[in-house]
Short mmCIF file of C-alpha atoms and ligand atoms in Angstrom, two decimals:
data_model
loop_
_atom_site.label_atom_id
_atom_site.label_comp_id
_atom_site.label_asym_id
_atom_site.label_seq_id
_atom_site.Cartn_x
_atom_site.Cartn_y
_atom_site.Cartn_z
CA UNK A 1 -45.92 21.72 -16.23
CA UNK A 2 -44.52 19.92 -18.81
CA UNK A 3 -45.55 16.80 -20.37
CA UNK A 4 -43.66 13.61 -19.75
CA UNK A 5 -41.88 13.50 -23.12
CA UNK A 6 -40.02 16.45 -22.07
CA UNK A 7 -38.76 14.37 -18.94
CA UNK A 8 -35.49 12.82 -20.57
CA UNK A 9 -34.25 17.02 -21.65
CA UNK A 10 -35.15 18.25 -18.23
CA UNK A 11 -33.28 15.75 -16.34
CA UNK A 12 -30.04 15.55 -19.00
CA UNK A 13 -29.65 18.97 -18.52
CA UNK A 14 -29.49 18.83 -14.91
CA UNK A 15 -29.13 14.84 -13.19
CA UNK A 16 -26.45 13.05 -12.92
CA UNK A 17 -26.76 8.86 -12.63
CA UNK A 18 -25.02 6.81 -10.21
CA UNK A 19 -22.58 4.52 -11.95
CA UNK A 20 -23.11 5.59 -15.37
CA UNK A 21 -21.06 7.09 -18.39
CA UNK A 22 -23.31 10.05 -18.85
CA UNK A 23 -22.42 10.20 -22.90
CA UNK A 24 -23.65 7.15 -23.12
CA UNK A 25 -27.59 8.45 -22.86
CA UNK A 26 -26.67 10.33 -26.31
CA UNK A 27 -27.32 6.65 -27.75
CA UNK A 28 -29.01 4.47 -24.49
CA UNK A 29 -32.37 5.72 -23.71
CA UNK A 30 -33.02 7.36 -20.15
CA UNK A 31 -36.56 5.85 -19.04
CA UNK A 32 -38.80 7.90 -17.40
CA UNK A 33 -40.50 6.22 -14.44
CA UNK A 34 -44.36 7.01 -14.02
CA UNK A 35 -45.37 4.01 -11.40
CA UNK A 36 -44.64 0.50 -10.29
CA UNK A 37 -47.15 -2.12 -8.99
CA UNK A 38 -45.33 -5.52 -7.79
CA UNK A 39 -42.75 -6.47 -10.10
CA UNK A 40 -43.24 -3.87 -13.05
CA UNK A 41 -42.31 -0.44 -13.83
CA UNK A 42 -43.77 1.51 -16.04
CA UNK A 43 -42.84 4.48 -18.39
CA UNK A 44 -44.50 7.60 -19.17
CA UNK A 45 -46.05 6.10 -22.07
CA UNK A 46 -47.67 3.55 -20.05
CA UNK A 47 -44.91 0.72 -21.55
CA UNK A 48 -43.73 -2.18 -18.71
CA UNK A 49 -40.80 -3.59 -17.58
CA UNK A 50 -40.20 -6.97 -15.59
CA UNK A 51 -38.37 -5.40 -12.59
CA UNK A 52 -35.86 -8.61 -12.73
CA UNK A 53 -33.23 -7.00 -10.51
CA UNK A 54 -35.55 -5.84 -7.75
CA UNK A 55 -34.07 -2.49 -8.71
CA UNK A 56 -30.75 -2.69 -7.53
CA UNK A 57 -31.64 -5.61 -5.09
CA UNK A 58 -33.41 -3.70 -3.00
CA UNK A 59 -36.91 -4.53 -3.56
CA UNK A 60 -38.38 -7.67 -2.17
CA UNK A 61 -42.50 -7.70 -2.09
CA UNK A 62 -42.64 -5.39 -5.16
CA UNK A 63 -43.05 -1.91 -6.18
CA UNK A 64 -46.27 -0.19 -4.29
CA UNK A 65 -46.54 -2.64 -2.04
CA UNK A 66 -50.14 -2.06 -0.58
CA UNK A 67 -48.99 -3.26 2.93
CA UNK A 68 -45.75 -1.45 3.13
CA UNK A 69 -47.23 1.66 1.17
CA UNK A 70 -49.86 1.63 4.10
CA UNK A 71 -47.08 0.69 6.89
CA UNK A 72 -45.47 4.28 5.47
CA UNK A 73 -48.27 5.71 5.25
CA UNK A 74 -49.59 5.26 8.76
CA UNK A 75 -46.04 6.31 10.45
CA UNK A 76 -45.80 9.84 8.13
CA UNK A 77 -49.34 11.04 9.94
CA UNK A 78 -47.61 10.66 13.36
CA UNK A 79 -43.68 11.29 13.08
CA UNK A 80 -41.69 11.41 9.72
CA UNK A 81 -38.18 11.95 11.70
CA UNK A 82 -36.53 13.05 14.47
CA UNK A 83 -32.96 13.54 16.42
CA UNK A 84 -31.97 9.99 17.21
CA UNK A 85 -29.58 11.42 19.79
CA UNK A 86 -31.05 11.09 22.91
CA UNK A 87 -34.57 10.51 21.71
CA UNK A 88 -36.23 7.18 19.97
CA UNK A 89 -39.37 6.30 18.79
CA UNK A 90 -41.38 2.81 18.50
CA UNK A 91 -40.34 2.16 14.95
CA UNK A 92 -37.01 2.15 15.67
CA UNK A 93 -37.35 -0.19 18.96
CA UNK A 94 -40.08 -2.43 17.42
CA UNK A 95 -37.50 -3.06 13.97
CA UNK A 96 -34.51 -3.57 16.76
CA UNK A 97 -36.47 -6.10 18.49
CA UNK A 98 -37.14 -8.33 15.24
CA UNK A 99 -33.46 -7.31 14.34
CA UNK A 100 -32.16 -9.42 16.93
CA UNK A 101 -34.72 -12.16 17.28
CA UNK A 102 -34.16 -12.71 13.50
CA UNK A 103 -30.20 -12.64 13.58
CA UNK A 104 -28.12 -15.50 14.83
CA UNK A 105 -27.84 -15.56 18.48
CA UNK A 106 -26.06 -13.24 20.25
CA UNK A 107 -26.12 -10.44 17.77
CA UNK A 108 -27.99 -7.89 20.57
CA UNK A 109 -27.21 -4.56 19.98
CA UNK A 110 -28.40 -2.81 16.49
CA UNK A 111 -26.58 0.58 15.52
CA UNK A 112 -28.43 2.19 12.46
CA UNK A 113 -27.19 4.22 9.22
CA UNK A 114 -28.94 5.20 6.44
CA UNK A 115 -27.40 3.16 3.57
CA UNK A 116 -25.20 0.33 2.96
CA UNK A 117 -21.68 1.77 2.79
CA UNK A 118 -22.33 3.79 5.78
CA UNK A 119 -23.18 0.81 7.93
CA UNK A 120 -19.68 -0.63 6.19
CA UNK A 121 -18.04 2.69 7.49
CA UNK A 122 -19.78 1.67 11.09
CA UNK A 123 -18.43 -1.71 11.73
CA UNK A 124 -14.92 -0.96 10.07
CA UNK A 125 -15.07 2.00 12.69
CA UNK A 126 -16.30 0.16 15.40
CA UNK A 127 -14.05 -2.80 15.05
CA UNK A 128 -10.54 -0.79 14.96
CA UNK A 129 -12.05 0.96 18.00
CA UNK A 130 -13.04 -1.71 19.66
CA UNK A 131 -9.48 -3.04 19.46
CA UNK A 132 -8.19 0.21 20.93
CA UNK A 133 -10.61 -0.13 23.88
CA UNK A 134 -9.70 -3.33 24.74
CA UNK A 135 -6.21 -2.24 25.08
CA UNK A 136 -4.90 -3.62 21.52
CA UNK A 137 -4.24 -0.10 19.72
CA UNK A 138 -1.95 -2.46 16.98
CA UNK A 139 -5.06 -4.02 15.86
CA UNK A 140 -5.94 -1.60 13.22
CA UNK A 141 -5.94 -3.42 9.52
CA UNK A 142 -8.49 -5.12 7.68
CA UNK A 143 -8.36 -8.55 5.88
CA UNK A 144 -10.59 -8.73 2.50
CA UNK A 145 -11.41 -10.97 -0.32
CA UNK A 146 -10.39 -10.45 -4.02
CA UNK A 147 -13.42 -9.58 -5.90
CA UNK A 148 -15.45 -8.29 -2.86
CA UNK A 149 -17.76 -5.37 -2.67
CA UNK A 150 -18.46 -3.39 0.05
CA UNK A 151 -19.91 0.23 -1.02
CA UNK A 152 -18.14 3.41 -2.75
CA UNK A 153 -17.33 5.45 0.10
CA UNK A 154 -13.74 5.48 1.08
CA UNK A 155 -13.55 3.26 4.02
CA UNK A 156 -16.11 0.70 2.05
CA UNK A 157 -14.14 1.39 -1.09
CA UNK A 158 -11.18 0.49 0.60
CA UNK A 159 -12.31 -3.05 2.03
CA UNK A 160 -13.68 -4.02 -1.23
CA UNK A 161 -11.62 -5.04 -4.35
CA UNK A 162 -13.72 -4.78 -7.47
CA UNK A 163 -11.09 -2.93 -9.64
CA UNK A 164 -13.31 -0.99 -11.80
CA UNK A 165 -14.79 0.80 -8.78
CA UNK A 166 -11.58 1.11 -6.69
CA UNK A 167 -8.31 1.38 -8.88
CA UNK A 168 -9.07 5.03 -9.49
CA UNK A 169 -9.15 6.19 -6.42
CA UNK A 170 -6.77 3.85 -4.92
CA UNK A 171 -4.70 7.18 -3.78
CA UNK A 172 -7.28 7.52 -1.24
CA UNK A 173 -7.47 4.57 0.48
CA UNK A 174 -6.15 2.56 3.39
CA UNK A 175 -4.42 -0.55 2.65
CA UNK A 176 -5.85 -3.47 3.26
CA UNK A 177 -4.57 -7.24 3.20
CA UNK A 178 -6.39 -9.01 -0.17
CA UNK A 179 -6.77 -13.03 0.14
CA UNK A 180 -8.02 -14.36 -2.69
CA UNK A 181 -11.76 -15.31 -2.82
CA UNK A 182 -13.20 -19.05 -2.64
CA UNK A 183 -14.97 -18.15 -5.34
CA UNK A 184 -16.45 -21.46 -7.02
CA UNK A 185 -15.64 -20.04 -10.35
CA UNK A 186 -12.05 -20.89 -10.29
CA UNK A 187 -12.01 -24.33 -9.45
CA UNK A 188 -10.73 -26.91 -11.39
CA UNK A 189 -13.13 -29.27 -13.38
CA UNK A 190 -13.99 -32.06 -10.85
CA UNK A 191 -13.31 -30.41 -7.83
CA UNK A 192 -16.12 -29.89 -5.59
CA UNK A 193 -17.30 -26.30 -4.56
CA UNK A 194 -16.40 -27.56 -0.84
CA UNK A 195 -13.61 -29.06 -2.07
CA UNK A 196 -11.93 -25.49 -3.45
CA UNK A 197 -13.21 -23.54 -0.52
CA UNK A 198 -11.14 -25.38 1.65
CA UNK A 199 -7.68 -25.26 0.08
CA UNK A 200 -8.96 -21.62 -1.13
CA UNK A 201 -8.90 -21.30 2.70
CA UNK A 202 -5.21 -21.85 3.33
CA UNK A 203 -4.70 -18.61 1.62
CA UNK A 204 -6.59 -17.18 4.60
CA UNK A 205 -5.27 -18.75 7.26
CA UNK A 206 -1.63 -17.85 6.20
CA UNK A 207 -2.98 -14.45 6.02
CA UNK A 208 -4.40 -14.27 9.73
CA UNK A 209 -1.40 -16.31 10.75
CA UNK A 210 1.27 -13.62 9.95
CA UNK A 211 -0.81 -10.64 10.57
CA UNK A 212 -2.89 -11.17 13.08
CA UNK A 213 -1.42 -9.05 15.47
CA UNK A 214 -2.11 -6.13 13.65
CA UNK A 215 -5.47 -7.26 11.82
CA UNK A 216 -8.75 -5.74 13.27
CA UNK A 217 -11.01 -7.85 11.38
CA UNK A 218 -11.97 -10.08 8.45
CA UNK A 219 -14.44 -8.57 6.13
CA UNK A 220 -16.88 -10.84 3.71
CA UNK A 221 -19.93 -10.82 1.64
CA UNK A 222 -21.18 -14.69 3.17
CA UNK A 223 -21.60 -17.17 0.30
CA UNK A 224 -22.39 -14.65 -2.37
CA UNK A 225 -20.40 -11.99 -4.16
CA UNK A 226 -22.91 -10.32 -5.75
CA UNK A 227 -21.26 -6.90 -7.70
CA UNK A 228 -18.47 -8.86 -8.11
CA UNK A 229 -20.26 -10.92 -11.00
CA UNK A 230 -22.70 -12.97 -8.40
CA UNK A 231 -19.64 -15.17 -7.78
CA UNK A 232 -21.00 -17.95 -5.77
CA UNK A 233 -18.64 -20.16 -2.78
CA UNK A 234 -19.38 -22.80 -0.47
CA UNK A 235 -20.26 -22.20 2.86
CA UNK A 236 -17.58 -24.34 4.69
CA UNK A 237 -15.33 -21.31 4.21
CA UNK A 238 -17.30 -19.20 6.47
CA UNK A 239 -16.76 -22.09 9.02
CA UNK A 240 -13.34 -22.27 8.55
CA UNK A 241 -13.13 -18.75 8.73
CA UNK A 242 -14.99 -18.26 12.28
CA UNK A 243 -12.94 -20.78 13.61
CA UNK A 244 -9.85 -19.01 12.64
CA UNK A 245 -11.20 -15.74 13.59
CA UNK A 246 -11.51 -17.22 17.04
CA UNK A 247 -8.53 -18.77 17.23
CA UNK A 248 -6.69 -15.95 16.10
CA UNK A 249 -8.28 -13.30 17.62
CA UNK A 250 -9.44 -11.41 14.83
CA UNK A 251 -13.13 -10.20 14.29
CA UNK A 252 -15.20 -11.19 11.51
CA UNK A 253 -17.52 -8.70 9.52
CA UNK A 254 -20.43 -9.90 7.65
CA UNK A 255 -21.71 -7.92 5.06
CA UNK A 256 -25.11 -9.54 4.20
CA UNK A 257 -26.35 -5.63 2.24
CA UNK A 258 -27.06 -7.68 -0.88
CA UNK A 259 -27.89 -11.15 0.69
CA UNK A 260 -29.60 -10.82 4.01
CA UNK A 261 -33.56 -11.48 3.84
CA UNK A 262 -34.18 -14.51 2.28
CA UNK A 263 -32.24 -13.74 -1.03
CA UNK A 264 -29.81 -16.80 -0.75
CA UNK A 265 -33.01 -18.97 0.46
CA UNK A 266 -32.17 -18.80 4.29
CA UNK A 267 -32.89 -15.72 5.92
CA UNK A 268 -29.33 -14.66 6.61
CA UNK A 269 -26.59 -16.25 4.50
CA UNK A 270 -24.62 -17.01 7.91
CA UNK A 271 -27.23 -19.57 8.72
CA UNK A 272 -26.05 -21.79 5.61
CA UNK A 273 -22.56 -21.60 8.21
CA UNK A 274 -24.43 -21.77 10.90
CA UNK A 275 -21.77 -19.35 12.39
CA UNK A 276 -22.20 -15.84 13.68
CA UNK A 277 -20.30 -12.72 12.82
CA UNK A 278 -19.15 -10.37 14.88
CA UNK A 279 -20.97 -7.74 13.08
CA UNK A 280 -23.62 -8.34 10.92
CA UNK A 281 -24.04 -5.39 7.95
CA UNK A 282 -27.78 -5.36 6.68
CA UNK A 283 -29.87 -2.28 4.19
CA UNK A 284 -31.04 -2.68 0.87
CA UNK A 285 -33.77 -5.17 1.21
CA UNK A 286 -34.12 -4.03 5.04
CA UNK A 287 -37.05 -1.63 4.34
CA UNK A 288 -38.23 -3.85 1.15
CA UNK A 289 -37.01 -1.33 -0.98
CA UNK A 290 -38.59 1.66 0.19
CA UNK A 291 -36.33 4.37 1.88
CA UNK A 292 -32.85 3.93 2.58
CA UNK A 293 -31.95 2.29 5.61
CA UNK A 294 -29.04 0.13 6.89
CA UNK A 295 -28.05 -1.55 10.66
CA UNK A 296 -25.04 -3.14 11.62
CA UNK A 297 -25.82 -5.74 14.68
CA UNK A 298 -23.30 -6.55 16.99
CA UNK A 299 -22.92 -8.50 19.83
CA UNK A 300 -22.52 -7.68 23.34
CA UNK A 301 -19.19 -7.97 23.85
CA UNK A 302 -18.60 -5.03 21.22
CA UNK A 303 -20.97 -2.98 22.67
CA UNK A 304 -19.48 -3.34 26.87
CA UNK A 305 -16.01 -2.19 25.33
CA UNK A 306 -17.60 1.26 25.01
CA UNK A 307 -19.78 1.57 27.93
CA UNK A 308 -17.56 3.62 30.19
CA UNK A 309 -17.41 6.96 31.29
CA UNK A 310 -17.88 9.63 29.30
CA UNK A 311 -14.78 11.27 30.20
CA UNK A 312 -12.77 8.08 29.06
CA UNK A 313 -13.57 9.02 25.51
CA UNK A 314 -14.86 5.44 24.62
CA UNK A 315 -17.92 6.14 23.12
CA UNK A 316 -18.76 5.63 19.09
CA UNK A 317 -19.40 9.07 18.34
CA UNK A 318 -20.30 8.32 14.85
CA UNK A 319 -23.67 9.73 13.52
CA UNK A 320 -25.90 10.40 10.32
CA UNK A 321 -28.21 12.66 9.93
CA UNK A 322 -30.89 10.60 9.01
CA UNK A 323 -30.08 7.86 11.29
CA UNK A 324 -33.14 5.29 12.79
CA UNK A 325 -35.53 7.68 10.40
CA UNK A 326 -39.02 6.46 11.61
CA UNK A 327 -40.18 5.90 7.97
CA UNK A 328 -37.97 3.82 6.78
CA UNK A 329 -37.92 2.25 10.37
CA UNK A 330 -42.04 1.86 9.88
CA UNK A 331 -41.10 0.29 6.12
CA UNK A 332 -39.10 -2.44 7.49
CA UNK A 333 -41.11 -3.46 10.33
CA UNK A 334 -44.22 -3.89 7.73
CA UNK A 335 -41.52 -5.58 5.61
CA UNK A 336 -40.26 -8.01 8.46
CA UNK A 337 -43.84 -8.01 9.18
CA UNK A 338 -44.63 -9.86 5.77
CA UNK A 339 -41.28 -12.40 6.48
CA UNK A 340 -43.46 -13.12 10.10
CA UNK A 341 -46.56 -14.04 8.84
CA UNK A 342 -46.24 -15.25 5.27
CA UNK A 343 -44.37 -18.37 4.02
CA UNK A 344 -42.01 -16.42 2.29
CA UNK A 345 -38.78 -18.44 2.21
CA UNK A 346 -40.90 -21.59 1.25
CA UNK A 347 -42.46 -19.75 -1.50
CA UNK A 348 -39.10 -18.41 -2.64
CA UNK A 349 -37.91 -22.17 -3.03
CA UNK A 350 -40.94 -23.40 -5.22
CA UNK A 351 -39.62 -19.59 -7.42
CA UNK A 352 -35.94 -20.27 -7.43
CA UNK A 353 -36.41 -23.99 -8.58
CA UNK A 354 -38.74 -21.99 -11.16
CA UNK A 355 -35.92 -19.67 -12.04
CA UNK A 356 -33.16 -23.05 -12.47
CA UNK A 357 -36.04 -24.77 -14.98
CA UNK A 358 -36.38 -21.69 -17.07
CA UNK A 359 -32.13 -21.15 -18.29
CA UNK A 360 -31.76 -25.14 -18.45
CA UNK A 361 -31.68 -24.84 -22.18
CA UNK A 362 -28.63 -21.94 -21.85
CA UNK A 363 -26.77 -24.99 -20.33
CA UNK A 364 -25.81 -26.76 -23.53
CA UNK A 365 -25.12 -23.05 -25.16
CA UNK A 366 -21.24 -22.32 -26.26
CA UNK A 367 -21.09 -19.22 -25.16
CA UNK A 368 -22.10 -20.12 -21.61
CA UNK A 369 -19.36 -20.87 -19.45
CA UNK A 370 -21.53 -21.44 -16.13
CA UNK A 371 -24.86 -21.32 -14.37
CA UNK A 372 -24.96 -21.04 -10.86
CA UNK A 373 -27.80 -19.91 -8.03
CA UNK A 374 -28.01 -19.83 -4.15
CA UNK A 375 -31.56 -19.70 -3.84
CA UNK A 376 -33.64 -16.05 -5.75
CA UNK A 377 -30.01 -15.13 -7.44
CA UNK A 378 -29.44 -16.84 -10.46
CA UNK A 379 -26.36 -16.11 -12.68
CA UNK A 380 -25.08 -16.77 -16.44
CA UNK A 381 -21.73 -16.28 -16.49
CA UNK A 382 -20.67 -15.57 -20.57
CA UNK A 383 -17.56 -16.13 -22.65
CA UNK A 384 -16.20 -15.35 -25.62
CA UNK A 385 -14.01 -18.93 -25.20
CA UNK A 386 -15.81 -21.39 -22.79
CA UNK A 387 -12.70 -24.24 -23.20
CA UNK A 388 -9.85 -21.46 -22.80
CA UNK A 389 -12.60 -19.41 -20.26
CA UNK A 390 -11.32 -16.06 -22.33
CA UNK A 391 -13.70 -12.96 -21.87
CA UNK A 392 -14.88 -10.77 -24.64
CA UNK A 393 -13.22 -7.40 -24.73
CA UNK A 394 -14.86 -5.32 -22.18
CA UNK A 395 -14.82 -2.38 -24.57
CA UNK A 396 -17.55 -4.61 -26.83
CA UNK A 397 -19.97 -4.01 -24.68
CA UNK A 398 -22.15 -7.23 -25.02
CA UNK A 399 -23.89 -7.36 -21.67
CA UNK A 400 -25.09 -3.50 -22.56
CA UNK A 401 -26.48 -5.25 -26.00
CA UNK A 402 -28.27 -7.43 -23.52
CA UNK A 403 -29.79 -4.64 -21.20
CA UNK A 404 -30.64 -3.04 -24.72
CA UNK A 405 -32.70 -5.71 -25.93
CA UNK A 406 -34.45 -6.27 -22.44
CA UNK A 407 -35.40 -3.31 -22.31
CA UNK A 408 -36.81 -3.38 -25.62
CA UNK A 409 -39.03 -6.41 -24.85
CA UNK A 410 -39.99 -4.55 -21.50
CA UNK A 411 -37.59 -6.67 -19.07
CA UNK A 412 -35.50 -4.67 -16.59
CA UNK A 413 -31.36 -7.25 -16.84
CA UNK A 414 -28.58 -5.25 -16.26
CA UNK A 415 -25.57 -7.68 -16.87
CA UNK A 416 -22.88 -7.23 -15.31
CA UNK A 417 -20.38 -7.24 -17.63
CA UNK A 418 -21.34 -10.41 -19.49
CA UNK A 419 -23.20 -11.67 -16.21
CA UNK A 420 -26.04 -12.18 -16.50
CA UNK A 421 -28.27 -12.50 -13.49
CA UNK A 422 -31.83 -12.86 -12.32
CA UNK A 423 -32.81 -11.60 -9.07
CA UNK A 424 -36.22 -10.77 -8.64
CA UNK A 425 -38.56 -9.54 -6.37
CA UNK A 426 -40.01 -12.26 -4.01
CA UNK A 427 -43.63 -11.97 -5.22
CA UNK A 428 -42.81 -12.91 -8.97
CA UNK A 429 -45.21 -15.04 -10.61
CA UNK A 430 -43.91 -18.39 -12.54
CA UNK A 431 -44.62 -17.10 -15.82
CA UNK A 432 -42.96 -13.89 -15.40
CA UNK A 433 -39.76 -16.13 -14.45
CA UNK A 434 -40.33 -18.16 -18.12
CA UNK A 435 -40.62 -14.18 -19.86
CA UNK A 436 -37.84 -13.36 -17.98
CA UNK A 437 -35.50 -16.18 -19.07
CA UNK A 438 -37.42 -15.89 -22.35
CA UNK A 439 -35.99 -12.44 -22.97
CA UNK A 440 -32.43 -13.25 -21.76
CA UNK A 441 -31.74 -16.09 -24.02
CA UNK A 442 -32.80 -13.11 -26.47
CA UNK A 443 -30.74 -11.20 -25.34
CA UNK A 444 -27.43 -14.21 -24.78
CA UNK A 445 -28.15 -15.13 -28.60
CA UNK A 446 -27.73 -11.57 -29.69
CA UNK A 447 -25.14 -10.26 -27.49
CA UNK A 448 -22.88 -13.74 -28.12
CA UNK A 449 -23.79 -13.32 -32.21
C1 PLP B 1 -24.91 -2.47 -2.33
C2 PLP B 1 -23.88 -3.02 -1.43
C3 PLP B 1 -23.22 -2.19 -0.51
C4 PLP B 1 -23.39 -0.70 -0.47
O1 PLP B 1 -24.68 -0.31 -0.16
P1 PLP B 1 -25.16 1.15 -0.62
O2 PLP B 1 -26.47 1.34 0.05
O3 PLP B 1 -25.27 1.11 -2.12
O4 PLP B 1 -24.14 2.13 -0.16
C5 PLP B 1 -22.32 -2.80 0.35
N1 PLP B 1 -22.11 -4.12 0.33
C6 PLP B 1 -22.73 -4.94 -0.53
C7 PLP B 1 -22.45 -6.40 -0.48
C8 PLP B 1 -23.61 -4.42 -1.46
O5 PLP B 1 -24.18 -5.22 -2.36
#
């Protein structure tokens, strides 16, 4: 056994990070985990950090959660996994159950994958072949917003539009038809979010106007773009959009990965619509953070296209390995669990109001070209020019100066590039909201120095 300062060699010689420059740990520390209780981490020297990303956005009711850890616990003595083919178990029926009493009406039928760009890969699948069921084999391409995110595997690669994830590989991938996005960002001073969401909207329409023959569905991220820079839009697009949809007989794909439970104060961002997707993506907070999990819900009208004979060929013969695993099934239902009996979204309200009070001060800063939140994300978009809204060379680095610093005054904020955003794990405290801003504006005055 080694000791724990040998950690950081071992796994250099050997690991390699998601999403990361690996030279870049020959100057940025690599942090060896030991634990986590609620919202902190801590090192192998016993040294905190404010989890103030929920860890990727995946954590809701903290780290070690005592009634999730239990939930998990409980499930591992009596099945840890099985074939999902032809067999289920109570986890999985139990979690499909709340699924659909949860999701807006109509949304029946849950088909599960084990992480968010598979369940991306499911409904892009399901909707093209749902098309050729029905008899419309034209209907095969996908309409997207600039800016969106959808997951790094090809087909979710492909159907999102953040350049720095996708231009490389752009060889790969199926075309798709980009719109621009109604993202609030862009309008002009005056305007009202609505306002810009519905002439950003004409853009779509002219879109599903001319291509709707061919177009399978309309893929979004409702109200929230999150790795796109937690670009923020009003939700009368998403009304405008299922209308369209409808009219022009094009299915709509919501993925609510990042957004879904509670983040953007209503359980599912649709709500805020009040419309219902087609299909309705959901993972990362899904289990509360614990084990990878994802869903896509659908109604059934999808689901009847493929009931047929077997002999037809009809069926979705798409699988994972790992899919409905019964711990991660048993992590969600003690997660969904804590949504039933708590007063979580009220709670969150009281936090997020919290989280607006604590950055008022950045308001007035030059460097700070806009603060915006939909409910636990908050976001402080930088600039190296507010008036002229120019952005600081990305090769400068500032939002890793910001991470830096955090990290320093044991605060997990991972700008994105000069983003900065809050977005917490649902059982923060107040105060922890104050350090938390306390060490961004830290972090702002250094990076923007
Ligand atoms: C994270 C994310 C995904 C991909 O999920 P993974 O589990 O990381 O594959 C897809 N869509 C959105 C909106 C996300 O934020």
């Amino acid at each position: 056994m080694s000791s724990p300062s040998d950690w950081v060699a071992r796994d250099l010689a050997h690991v390699w990070h998601p999403c990361t420059q690996m030279k870049d740990h020959e100057t940025v520390p690599m942090i060896p985990l030991r634990s986590g209780s609620g919202v902190w981490l801590e090192d192998h020297t016993g040294k905190r950090y404010l989890d103030g990303i929920s860890s990727w956005w995946v954590n809701l009711f903290g780290h070690a959660n005592p009634r999730i850890n239990a939930a998990v616990v409980e499930q591992l003595g009596r099945l840890e996994h099985a074939i999902f083919a032809g067999f289920t178990h109570e986890p999985a029926i139990t979690l499909a159950e709340e699924l659909v009493r949860l999701a807006p009406a109509g949304l029946n039928r849950c088909f599960f994958a084990d992480n968010g760009s598979a369940a991306i890969e499911v409904a892009v699948k399901m909707s093209f072949h749902y098309w050729r069921n029905r008899g419309r084999p034209r209907k095969t391409r996908f309409i997207t917003l600039s800016n969106s995110y959808h997951g790094e595997t090809l087909g979710a690669l492909a159907v999102g539009n953040v350049e720095l994830y996708k231009s490389i590989y752009r060889p790969l991938l199926m075309d798709v038809i980009t719109v621009p996005s109604p993202d609030a960002f862009g309008r002009e001073t005056g305007a009202s979010e609505a306002d810009h969401a519905r002439r950003m909207f004409t853009h779509m329409e002219a879109a599903l106007e001319q291509n709707h023959g061919e177009v399978a569905a309309v893929i979004v991220e409702p109200l929230v773009q999150c790795a796109g820079g937690m670009r923020m839009y009003d939700p009368v697009y998403l009304q405008l959009l299922r209308e369209a949809c409808d009219r022009f007989d094009v299915q709509l794909i919501a993925d609510e990965i990042a957004v879904g439970f509670g983040r953007t104060g209503t359980m599912f961002a649709c709500e805020q619509a009040r419309i219902r997707p087609d299909y309705l993506c959901l993972s990362k907070g899904l289990t509360g953070g614990y084990l990878p999990l994802s869903v896509v819900l659908t109604t059934d009208t999808v689901y009847d296209a493929f009931y047929d004979e077997y002999t037809k060929l009809n069926a979705f013969l798409h699988s994972h390995s790992y899919t409905g695993n019964a711990l991660a099934c048993a992590a969600a239902n003690a997660t969904l669990a804590i949504f039933r009996e708590e007063p979580v979204l009220e709670r969150n309200r009281t936090l997020a109001a919290r989280m607006a009070a604590s950055v008022e001060h950045l308001r007035e800063h030059p460097h700070v070209a806009e603060i915006r939140q939909r409910g636990m994300i908050l976001a402080i978009e930088l600039m190296k020019d507010v008036a002229n809204r120019t952005p600081w060379p990305f090769s400068e680095r500032r939002g890793l100066r910001i991470y830096r610093l955090a990290l320093d005054r044991g605060a997990l904020i991972r700008p994105l590039g000069t983003t900065v955003y809050f977005m917490p794990p649902y059982v923060i405290e107040p105060d922890e909201i104050d350090a938390l801003a306390r060490v961004a504006t830290e972090g702002i005055e250094s990076a923007c120095a």
